[in-house]
PDB file of C-alpha atoms in Angstrom:
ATOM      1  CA  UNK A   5     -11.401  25.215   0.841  1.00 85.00           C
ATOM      2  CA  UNK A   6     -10.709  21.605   1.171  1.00 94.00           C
ATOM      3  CA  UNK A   7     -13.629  18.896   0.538  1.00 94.00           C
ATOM      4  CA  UNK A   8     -14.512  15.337   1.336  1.00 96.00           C
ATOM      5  CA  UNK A   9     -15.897  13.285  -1.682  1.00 97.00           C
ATOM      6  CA  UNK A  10     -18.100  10.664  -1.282  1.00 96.00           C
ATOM      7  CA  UNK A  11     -17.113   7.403  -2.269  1.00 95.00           C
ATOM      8  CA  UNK A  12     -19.410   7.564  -4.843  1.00 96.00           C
ATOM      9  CA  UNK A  13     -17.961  10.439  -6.719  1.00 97.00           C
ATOM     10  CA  UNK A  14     -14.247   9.033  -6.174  1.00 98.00           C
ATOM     11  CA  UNK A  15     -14.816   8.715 -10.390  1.00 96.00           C
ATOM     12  CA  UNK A  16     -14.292  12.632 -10.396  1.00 97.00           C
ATOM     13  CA  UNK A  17     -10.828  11.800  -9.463  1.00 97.00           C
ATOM     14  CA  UNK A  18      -9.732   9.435 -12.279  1.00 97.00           C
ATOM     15  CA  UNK A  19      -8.376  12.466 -14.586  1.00 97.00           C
ATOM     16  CA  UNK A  20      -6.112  13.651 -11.873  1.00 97.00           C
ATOM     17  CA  UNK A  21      -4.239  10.192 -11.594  1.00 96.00           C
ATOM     18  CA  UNK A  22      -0.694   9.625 -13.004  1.00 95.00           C
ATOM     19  CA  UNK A  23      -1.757   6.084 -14.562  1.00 91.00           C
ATOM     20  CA  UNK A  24       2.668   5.562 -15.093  1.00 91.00           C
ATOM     21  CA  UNK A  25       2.385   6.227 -11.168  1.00 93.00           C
ATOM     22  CA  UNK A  26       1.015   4.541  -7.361  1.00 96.00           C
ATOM     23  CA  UNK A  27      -0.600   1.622  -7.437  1.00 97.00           C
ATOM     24  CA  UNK A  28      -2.656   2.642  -4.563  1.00 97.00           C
ATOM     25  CA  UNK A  29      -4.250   5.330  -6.018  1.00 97.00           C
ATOM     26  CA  UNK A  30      -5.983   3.742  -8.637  1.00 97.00           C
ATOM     27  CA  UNK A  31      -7.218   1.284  -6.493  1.00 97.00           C
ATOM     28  CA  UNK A  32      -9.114   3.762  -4.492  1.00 97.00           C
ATOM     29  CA  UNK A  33     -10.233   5.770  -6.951  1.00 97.00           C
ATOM     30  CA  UNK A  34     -11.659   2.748  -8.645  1.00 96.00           C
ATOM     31  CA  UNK A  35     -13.208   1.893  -5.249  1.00 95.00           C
ATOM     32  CA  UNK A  36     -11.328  -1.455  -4.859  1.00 95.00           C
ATOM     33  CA  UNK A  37      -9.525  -0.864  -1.429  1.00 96.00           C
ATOM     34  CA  UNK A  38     -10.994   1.429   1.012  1.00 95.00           C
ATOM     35  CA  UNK A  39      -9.868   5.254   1.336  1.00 96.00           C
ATOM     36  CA  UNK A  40     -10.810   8.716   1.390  1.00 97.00           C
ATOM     37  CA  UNK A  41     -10.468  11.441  -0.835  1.00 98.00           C
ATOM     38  CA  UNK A  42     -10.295  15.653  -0.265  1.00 97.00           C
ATOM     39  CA  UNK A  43     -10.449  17.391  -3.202  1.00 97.00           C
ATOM     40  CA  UNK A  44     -10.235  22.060  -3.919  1.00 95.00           C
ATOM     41  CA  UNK A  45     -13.408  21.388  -5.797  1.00 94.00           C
ATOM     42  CA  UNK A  46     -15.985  18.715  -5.579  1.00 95.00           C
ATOM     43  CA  UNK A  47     -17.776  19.287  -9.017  1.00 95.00           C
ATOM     44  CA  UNK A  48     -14.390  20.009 -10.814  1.00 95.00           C
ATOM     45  CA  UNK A  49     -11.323  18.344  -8.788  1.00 96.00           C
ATOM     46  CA  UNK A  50      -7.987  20.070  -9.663  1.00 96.00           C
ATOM     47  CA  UNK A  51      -6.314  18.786  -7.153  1.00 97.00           C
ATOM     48  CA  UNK A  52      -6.395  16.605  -4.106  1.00 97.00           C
ATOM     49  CA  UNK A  53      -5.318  14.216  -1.219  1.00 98.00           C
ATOM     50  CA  UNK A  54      -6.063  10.543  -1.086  1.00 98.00           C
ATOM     51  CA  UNK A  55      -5.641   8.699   2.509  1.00 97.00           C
ATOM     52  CA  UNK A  56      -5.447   5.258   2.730  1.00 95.00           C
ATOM     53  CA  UNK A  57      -7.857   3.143   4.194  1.00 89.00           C
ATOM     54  CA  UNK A  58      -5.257   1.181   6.023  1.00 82.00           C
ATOM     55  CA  UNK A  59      -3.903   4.580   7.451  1.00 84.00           C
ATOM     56  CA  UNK A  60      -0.564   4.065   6.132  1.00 82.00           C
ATOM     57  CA  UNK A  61      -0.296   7.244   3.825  1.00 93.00           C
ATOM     58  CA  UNK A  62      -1.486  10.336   2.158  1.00 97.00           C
ATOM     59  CA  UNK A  63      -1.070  10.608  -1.370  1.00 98.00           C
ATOM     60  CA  UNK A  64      -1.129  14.090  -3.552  1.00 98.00           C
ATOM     61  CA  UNK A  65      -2.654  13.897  -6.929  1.00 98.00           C
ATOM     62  CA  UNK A  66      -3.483  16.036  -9.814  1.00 97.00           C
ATOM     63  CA  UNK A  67      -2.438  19.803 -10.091  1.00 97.00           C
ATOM     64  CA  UNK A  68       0.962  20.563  -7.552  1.00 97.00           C
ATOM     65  CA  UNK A  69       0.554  23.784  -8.791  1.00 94.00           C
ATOM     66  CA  UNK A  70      -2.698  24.696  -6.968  1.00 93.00           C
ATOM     67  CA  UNK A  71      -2.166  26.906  -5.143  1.00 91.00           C
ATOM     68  CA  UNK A  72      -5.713  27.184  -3.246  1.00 88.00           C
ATOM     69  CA  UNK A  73      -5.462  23.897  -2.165  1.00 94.00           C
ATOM     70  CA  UNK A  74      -1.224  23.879  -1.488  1.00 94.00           C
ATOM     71  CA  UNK A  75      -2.166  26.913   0.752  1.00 94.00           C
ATOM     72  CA  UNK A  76      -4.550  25.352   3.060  1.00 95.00           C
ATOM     73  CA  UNK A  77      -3.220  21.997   3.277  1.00 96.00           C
ATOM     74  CA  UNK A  78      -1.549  22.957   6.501  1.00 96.00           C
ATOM     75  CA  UNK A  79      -4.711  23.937   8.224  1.00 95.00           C
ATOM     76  CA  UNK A  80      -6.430  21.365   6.899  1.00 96.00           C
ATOM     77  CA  UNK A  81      -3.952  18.737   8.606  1.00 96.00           C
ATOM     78  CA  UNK A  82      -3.243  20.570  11.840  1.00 94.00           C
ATOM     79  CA  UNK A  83      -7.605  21.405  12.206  1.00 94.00           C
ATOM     80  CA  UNK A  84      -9.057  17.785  10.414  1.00 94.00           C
ATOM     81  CA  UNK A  85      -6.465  15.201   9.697  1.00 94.00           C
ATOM     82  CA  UNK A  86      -4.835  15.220  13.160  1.00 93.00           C
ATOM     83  CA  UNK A  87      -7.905  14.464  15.321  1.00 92.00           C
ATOM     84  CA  UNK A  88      -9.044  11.883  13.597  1.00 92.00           C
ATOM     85  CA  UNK A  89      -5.699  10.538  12.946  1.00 92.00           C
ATOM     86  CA  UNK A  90      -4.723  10.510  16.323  1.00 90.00           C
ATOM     87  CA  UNK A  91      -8.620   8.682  17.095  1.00 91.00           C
ATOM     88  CA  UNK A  92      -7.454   5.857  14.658  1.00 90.00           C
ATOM     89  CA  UNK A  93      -3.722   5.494  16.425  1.00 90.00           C
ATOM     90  CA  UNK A  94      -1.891   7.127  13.409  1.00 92.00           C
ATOM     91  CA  UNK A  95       0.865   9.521  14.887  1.00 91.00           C
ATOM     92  CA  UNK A  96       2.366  10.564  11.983  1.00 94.00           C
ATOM     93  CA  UNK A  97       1.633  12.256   8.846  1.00 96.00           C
ATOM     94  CA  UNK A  98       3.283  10.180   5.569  1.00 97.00           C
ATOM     95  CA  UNK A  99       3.281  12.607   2.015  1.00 98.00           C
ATOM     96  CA  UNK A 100       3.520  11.050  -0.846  1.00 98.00           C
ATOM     97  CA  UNK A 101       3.703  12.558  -4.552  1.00 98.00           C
ATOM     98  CA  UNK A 102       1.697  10.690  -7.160  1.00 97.00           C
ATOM     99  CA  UNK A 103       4.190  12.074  -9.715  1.00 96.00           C
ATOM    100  CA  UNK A 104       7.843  13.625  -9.273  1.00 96.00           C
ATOM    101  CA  UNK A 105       6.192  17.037  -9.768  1.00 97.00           C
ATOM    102  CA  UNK A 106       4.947  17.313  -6.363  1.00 98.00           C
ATOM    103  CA  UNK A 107       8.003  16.331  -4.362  1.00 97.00           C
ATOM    104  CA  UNK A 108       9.176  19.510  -4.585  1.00 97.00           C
ATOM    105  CA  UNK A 109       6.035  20.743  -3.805  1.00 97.00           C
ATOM    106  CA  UNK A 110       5.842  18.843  -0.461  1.00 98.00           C
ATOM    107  CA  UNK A 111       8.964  19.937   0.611  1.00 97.00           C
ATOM    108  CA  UNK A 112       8.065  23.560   0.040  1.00 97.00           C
ATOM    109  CA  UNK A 113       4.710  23.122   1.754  1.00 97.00           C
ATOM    110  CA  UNK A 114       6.391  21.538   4.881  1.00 97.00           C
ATOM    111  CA  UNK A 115       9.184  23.223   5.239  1.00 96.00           C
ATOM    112  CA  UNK A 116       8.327  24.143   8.397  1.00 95.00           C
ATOM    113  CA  UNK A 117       7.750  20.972   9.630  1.00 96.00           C
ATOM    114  CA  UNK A 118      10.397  18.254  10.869  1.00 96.00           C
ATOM    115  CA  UNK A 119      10.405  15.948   7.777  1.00 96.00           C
ATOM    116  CA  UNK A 120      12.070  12.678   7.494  1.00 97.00           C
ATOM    117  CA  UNK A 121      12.736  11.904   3.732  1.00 97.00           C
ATOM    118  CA  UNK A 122      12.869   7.984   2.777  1.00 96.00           C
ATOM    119  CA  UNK A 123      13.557   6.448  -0.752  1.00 97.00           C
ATOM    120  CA  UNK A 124      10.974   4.120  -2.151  1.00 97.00           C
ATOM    121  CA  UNK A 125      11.163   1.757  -5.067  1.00 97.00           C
ATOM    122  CA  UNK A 126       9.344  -0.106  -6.942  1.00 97.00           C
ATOM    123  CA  UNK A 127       9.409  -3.124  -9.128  1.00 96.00           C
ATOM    124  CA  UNK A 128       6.996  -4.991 -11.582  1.00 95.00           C
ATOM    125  CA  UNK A 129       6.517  -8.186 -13.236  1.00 89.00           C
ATOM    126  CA  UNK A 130       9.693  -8.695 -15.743  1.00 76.00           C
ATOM    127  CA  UNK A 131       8.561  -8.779 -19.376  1.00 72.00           C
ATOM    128  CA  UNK A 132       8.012 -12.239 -20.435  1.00 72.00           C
ATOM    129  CA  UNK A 133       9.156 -13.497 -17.415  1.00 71.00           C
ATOM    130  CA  UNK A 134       8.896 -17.514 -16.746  1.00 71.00           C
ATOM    131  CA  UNK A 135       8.487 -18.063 -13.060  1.00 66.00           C
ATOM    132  CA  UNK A 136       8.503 -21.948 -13.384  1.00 61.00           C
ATOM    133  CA  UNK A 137      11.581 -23.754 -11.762  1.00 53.00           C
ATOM    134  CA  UNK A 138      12.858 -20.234  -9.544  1.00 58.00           C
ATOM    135  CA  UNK A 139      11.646 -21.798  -6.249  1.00 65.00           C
ATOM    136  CA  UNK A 140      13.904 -22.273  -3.784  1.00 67.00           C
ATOM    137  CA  UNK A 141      14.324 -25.306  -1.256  1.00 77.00           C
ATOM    138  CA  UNK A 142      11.940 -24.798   1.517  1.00 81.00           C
ATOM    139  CA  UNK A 143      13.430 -25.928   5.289  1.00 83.00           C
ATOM    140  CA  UNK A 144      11.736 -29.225   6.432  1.00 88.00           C
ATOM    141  CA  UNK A 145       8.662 -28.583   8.830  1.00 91.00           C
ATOM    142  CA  UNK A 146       7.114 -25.874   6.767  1.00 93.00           C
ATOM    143  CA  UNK A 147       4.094 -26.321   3.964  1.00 94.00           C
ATOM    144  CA  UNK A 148       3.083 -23.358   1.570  1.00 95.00           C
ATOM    145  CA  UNK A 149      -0.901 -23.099   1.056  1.00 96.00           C
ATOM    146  CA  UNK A 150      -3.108 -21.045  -0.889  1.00 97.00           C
ATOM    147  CA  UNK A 151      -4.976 -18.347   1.067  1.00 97.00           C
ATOM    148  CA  UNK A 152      -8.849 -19.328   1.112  1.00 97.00           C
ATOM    149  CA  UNK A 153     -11.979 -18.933   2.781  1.00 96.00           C
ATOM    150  CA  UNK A 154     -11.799 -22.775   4.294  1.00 96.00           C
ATOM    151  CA  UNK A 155      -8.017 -21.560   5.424  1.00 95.00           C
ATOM    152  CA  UNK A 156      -9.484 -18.410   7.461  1.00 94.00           C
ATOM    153  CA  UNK A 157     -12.029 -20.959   8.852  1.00 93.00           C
ATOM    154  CA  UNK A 158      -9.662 -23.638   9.549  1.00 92.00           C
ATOM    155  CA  UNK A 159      -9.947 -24.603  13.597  1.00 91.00           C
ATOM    156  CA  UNK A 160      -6.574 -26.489  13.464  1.00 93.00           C
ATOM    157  CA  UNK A 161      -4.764 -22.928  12.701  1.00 94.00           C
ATOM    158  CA  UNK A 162      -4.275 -21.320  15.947  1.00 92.00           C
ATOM    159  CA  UNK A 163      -3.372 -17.866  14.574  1.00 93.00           C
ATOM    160  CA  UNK A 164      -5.897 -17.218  11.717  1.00 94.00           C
ATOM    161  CA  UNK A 165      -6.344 -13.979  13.474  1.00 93.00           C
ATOM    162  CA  UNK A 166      -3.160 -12.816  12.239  1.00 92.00           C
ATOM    163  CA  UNK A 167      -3.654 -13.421   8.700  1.00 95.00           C
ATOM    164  CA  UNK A 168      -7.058 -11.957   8.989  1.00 95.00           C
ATOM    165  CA  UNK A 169      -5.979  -8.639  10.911  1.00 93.00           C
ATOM    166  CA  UNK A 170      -3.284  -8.327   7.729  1.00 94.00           C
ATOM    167  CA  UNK A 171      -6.015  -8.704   5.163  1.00 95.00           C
ATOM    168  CA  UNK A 172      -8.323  -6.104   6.995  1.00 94.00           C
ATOM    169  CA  UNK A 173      -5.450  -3.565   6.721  1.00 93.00           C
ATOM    170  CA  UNK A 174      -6.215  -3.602   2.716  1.00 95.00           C
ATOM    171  CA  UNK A 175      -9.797  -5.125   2.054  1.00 96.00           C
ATOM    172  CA  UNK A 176     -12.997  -4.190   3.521  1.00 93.00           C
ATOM    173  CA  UNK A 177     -13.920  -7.512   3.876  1.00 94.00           C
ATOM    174  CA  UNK A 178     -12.478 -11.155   3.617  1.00 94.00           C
ATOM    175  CA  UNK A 179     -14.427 -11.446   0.697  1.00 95.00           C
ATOM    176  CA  UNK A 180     -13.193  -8.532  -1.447  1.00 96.00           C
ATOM    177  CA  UNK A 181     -10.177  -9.880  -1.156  1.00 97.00           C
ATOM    178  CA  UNK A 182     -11.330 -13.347  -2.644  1.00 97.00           C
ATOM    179  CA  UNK A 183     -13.435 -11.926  -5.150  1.00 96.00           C
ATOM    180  CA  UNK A 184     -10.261 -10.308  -6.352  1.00 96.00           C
ATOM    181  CA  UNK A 185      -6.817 -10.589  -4.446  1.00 97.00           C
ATOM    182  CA  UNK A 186      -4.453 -13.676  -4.806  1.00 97.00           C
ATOM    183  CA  UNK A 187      -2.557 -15.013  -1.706  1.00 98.00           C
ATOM    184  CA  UNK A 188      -0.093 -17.692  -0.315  1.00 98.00           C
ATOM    185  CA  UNK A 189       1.252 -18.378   3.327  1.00 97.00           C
ATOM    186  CA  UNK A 190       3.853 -20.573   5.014  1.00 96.00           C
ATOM    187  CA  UNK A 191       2.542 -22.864   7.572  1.00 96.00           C
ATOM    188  CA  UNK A 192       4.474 -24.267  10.682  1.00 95.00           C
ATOM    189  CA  UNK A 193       3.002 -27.067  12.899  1.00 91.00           C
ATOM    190  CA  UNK A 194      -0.510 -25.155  13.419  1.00 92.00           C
ATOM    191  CA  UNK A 195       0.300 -21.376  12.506  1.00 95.00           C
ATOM    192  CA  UNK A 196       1.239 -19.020   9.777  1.00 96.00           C
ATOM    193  CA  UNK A 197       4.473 -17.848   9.730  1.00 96.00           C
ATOM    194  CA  UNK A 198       4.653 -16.059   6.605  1.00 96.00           C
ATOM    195  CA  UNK A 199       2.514 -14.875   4.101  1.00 97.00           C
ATOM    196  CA  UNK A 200       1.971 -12.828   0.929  1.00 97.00           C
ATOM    197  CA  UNK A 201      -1.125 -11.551  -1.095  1.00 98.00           C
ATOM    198  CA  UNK A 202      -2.809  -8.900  -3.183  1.00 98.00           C
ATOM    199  CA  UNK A 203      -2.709  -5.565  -1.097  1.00 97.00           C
ATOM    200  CA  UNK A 204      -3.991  -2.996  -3.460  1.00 97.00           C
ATOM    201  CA  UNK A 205      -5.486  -3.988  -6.798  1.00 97.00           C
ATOM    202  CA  UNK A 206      -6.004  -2.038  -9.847  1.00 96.00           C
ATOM    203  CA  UNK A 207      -7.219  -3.602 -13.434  1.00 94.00           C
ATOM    204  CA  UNK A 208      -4.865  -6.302 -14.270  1.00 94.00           C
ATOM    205  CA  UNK A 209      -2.189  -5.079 -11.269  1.00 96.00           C
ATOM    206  CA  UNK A 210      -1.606  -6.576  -7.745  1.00 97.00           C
ATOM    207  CA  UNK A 211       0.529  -4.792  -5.177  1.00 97.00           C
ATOM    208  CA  UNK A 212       1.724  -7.317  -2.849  1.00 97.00           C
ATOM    209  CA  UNK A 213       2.129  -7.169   0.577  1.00 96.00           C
ATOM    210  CA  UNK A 214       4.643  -9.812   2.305  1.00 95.00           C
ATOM    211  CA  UNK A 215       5.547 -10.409   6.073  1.00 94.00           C
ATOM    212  CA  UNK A 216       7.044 -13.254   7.880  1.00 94.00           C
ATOM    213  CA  UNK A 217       6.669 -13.292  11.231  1.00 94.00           C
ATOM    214  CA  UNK A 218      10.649 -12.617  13.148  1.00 92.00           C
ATOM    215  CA  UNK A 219      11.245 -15.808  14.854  1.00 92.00           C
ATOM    216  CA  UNK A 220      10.930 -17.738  11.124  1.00 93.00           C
ATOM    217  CA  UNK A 221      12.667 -14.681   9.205  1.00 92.00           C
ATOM    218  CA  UNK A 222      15.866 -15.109   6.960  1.00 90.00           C
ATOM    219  CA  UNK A 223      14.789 -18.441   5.740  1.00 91.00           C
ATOM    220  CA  UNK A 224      13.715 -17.500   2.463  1.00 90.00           C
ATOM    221  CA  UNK A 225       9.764 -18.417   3.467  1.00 93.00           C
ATOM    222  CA  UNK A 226       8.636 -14.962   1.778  1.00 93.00           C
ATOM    223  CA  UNK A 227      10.048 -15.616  -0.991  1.00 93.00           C
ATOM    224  CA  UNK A 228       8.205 -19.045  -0.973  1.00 94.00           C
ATOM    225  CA  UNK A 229       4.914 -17.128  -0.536  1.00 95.00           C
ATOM    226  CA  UNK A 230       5.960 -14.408  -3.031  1.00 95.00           C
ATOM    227  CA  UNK A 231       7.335 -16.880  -5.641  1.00 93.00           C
ATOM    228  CA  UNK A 232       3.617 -19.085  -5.587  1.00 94.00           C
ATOM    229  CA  UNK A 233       1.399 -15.388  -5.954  1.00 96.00           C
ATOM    230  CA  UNK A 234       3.938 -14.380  -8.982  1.00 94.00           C
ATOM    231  CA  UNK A 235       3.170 -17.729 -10.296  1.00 93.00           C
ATOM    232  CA  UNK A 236      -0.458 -17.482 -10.051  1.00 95.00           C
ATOM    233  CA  UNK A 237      -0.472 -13.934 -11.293  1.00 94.00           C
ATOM    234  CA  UNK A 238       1.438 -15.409 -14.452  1.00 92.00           C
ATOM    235  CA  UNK A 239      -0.921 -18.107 -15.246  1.00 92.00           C
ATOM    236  CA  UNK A 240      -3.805 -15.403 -14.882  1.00 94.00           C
ATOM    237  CA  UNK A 241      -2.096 -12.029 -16.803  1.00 92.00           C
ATOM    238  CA  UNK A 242      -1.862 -10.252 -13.437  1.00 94.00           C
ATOM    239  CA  UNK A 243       1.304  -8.091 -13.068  1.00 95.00           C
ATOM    240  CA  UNK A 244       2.540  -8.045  -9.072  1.00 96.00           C
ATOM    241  CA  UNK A 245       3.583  -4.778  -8.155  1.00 97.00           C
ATOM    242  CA  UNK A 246       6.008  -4.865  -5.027  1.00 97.00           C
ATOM    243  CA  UNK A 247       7.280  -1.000  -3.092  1.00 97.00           C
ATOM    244  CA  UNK A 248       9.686  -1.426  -0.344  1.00 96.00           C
ATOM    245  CA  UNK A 249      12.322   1.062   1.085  1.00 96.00           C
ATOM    246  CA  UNK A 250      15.397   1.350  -1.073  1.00 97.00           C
ATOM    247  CA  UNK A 251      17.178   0.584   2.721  1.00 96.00           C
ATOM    248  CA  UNK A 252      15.329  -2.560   3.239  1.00 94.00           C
ATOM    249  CA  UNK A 253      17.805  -5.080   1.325  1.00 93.00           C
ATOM    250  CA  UNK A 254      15.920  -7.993   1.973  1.00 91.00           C
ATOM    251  CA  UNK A 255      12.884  -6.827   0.847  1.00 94.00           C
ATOM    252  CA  UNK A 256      14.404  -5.432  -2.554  1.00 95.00           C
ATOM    253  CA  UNK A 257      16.487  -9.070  -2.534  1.00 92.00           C
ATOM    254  CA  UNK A 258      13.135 -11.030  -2.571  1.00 92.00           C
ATOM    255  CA  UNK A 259      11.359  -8.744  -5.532  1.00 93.00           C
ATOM    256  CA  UNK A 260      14.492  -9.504  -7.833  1.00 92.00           C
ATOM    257  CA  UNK A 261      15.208 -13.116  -7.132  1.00 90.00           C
ATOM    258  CA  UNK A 262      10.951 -14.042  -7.753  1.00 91.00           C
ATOM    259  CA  UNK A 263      11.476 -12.488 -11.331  1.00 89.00           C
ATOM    260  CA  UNK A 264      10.360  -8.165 -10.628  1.00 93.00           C
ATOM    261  CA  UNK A 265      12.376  -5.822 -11.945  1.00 93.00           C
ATOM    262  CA  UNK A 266      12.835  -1.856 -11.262  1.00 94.00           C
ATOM    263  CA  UNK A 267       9.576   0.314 -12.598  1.00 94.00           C
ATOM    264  CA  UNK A 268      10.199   3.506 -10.247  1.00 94.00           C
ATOM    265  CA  UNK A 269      11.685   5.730  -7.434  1.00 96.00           C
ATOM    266  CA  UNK A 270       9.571   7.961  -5.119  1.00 97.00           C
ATOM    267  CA  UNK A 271      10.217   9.744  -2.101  1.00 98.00           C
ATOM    268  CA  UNK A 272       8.378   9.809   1.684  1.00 98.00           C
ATOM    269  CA  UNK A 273       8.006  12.931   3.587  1.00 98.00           C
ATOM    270  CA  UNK A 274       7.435  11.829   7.356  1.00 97.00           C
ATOM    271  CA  UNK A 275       6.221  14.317  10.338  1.00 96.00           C
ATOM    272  CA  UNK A 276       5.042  13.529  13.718  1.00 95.00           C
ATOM    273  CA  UNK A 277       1.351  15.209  14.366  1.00 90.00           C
ATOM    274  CA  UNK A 278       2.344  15.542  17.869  1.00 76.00           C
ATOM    275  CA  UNK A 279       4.863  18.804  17.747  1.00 62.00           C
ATOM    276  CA  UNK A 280       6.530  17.808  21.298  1.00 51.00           C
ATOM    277  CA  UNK A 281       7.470  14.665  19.318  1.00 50.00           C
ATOM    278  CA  UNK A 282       9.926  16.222  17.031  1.00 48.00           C
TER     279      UNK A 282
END
């Protein structure tokens, strides 16, 4: 059978992590971004499936070759996961391997599901990279600011909501994510048109998440943002961590040019809950 840990036990799950691997594993595990974990065993995990507190992914850990949990995973999604899913708005089931091992585990497992396959990659902080002097001109009209607590609160911002709705997609609360996140956003007239900060954090690393919104897109304004948070994680010893779809050229673009370089590949495996959908 399949099992729910509490949130205090999510330690239990620290063995099964691939420390080379996700960024967003850790971070739940170590009970920094909000998520759930089912695990074959709750005293002794072998295996087991973290989901995302922002909905946006299921990740396999620990033992692919399991095959008590491999063999009910399928139930598990079609009689638990769906429902709720479905409750929260999530349509769609995203896999993820937290190590290469289990990719062709996945695709075993749902083999008889329609599967969309996307390529993921990764980049890091360069070694001994020196982000000083890499930022580009910024288009007249615009002003870059540090993400604070006075910022959220600001009543001459009409669209705080927006940069608060991203921030609750990662943090429980505002103020996990000033406790321990880093952020910077692009400011036009009396909104925010672009912004980047600390998604998922684990020890000393910071995946970043970055969106501009599409009427101000294509001039360079996340890379502003992005440039400023690689900066401050610099001065601090934090290494950015930045996953985008191999596909997305812009987004891979922006990673190189504010000083990240290639740390790993991963695939997706997509499937609709809903089986008239596929």
């Amino acid at each position: 059978m399949i099992h729910e840990l509490d949130q205090s036990e999510f330690n239990k799950c620290e063995k099964l992590m691939n420390k080379a691997g996700h960024i967003e594993v850790q971070a739940i595990i170590a009970g920094n971004n909000p998520g759930r974990i089912f695990v074959d065993d709750i005293d002794d995990p072998r295996t087991g499936l973290i989901w995302l507190g922002n909905h946006d992914g299921f990740f396999f850990i620990g033992d692919e070759e399991s095959e008590a949990f491999t063999d009910g995973i399928n139930a598990f999604i079609d009689d638990v996961i769906q429902s709720e899913a479905k409750r929260l708005g999530v349509r769609g089931f995203i896999a993820i391997g937290n190590h290469p091992e289990w990719e062709p585990v996945i695709e075993n497992v749902f083999a008889h599901r329609p599967v969309q396959i996307s390529d993921q990659k990764v980049y890091k902080l360069k070694q001994g990279h020196d982000p000083s002097g890499r930022q580009p001109s910024m288009e007249q009209g615009y002003e870059i600011l540090k993400i604070t607590e006075s910022l959220l609160e600001e009543k001459s911002i009409q669209n705080t909501d927006f940069l608060r709705s991203k921030l609750q997609e990662f943090w429980t609360t505002p103020d996990q994510f000033f406790e321990k996140g880093i952020g910077y956003c692009l400011i036009k007239g009396n909104n925010i048109v672009s912004s980047c900060f600390s998604g998922f954090v684990a020890e000393n690393v910071h995946g970043l998440d970055i969106e501009t919104l599409e009427e101000h897109q294509g001039k360079g304004l996340g890379q502003q943002a992005a440039n400023a948070v690689v900066k401050e994680c610099v001065s601090k010893g934090i290494v950015p961590y930045w996953d985008c779809e191999v596909a997305n050229g812009p987004s891979n673009a922006v990673a190189r040019k504010v000083g990240l370089e290639h740390h790993l590949d991963y695939l997706v495996y997509i499937f609709p809950f809903d089986r008239n959908e596929e």
